[in-house]
Amino acid sequence: MSDLLSEAERQRILAKTARFAPPPARLADGRRDLVGLSRAEMAAALAEIGEAPFRAKQIWHWIYHQGATDFARMSTIAKPTQARLAEHFVVGRPAAAVVQTSADETRKFLFRFRDGQEAETVYIPDRQEDRGAVCISSQVGCTLSCRFCHTGTQNLVRNLGAAEIVGQFMAARDSYGEWPSPKGETPRLLSTIVLMGMGEPLYNYDNVAKAMQIVMDHEGIALSRRRITLSTSGVVPMMDRAGSELGVNLAVSLHAVTDALRDEIVPLNRKYPIAELIAACRRYPPASNARRITFEYVMLKGINDSEAEARALVRLIAGIPAKVNLIPFNPWPGSPYETSTPRAIARFADIVMQAGFSSPVRTPRGRDILAACGQLRTESQRPRASA
Ligand code: SAH
Ligand code: SF4
């Protein structure tokens, strides 16, 4: 695809998603949320009330390094200034409407945003290590309708804004008291982000990119791009851009080795077929042996789990620095598939491993509270145009 063509394609995607824009950063009372602004935007917002640029640096540190939500806690700022800041601004968080903790300690949050729309976030503690991953949503619902995915049964309601994307992570940290202690100890538990919740992150690229740039900023949360993984169902024109601008790890929801099957279970394949998707993976800038691309492969009984398909898979990805993550299908109410047998999964994994690719099987986490991959869904609906 030529650069010109792919630019046109990108513009088309952006235009198509514009009507799903998140709500404005101003509250009903006129105050503005500082979360989700870039550094330059924060400095400009503060300049409007006569504050010098150093103030933005100071407040950035309080918000993103210390996790402060109350200006009165910002002890390096004089009391009268704190009060003035509170008149004009807030440091927002999505409201946790429901918090459920699974028997295996996975915790699912249902977050309600300012306009009442809802999305889910999941914290998955690592069983061996003293840390874990926060699985973040990028949209309320999803435009795509992968056949095996619960989110795919919910129409796209709207995109999440940068504030709402970063806000999920910060609110999850709040829930674990995971901000630096006054002694300066850095948080450990919530130290990885996977963009694998509800929605297709590359169909909401601008907000996702802005949120990740905030999260990676060295004077704030300061997560390394190596600790962030973006999962896509294969929006080819946006993959190059995510690679060069964000440099995060890439996970690709492959799930099938022929276009015939992938067209059916991941309908986006009709637009960006397997050959184009694999080509985009081969040129993904940050990929290397140290930073492999993850191919996600949901194991559906009798659908995509044969030994022949395992062999076709390794031929397809030959030469790519990659690993294959086998995800036993997680059922949801009314789902049309069954999970592959443990024996089929083991055989598949073995063939992939023999070919030189690591092939971990993703242990289902939080299934009892519908928090596992592909089980997320909320009741949010698109308001009627007349409303
Ligand atoms: N929209 C993005 C990211 C969210 S889904 C994407 O599709 O990549 C995260 C992963 O869970 C994807 O690989 C997705 O295909 C997979 N998944 C969806 N439904 C699932 C289910 N019911 N069981 C197991 N994995 C599922
Ligand atoms: Fe959307 Fe990903 Fe679910 Fe497909 S698997 S419907 S792209 S969230």
mmCIF file of C-alpha atoms in Angstrom, residues 136 165-166 193 195 207-217 223 228 230 246 248:
data_model
loop_
_atom_site.group_PDB
_atom_site.id
_atom_site.type_symbol
_atom_site.label_atom_id
_atom_site.label_comp_id
_atom_site.label_asym_id
_atom_site.label_seq_id
_atom_site.Cartn_x
_atom_site.Cartn_y
_atom_site.Cartn_z
ATOM 1 C CA ILE A 136 -7.870 -1.577 29.796
ATOM 2 C CA ILE A 165 -8.341 5.486 29.251
ATOM 3 C CA VAL A 166 -5.657 6.764 31.653
ATOM 4 C CA ILE A 193 -0.874 -2.340 30.742
ATOM 5 C CA LEU A 195 -4.970 -2.826 25.810
ATOM 6 C CA ASN A 207 -7.214 8.861 22.242
ATOM 7 C CA VAL A 208 -5.315 5.639 22.880
ATOM 8 C CA ALA A 209 -2.039 7.202 21.696
ATOM 9 C CA LYS A 210 -2.504 10.283 23.844
ATOM 10 C CA ALA A 211 -3.318 8.151 26.879
ATOM 11 C CA MET A 212 -0.259 5.963 26.352
ATOM 12 C CA GLN A 213 1.984 9.001 25.913
ATOM 13 C CA ILE A 214 0.730 10.273 29.283
ATOM 14 C CA VAL A 215 1.332 6.907 30.911
ATOM 15 C CA MET A 216 4.873 6.699 29.481
ATOM 16 C CA ASP A 217 5.863 10.259 30.449
ATOM 17 C CA LEU A 223 5.704 3.016 32.395
ATOM 18 C CA ILE A 228 2.504 -1.853 27.381
ATOM 19 C CA LEU A 230 -1.666 -3.174 22.361
ATOM 20 C CA LEU A 246 4.258 4.635 20.352
ATOM 21 C CA VAL A 248 4.592 -0.443 22.344
#
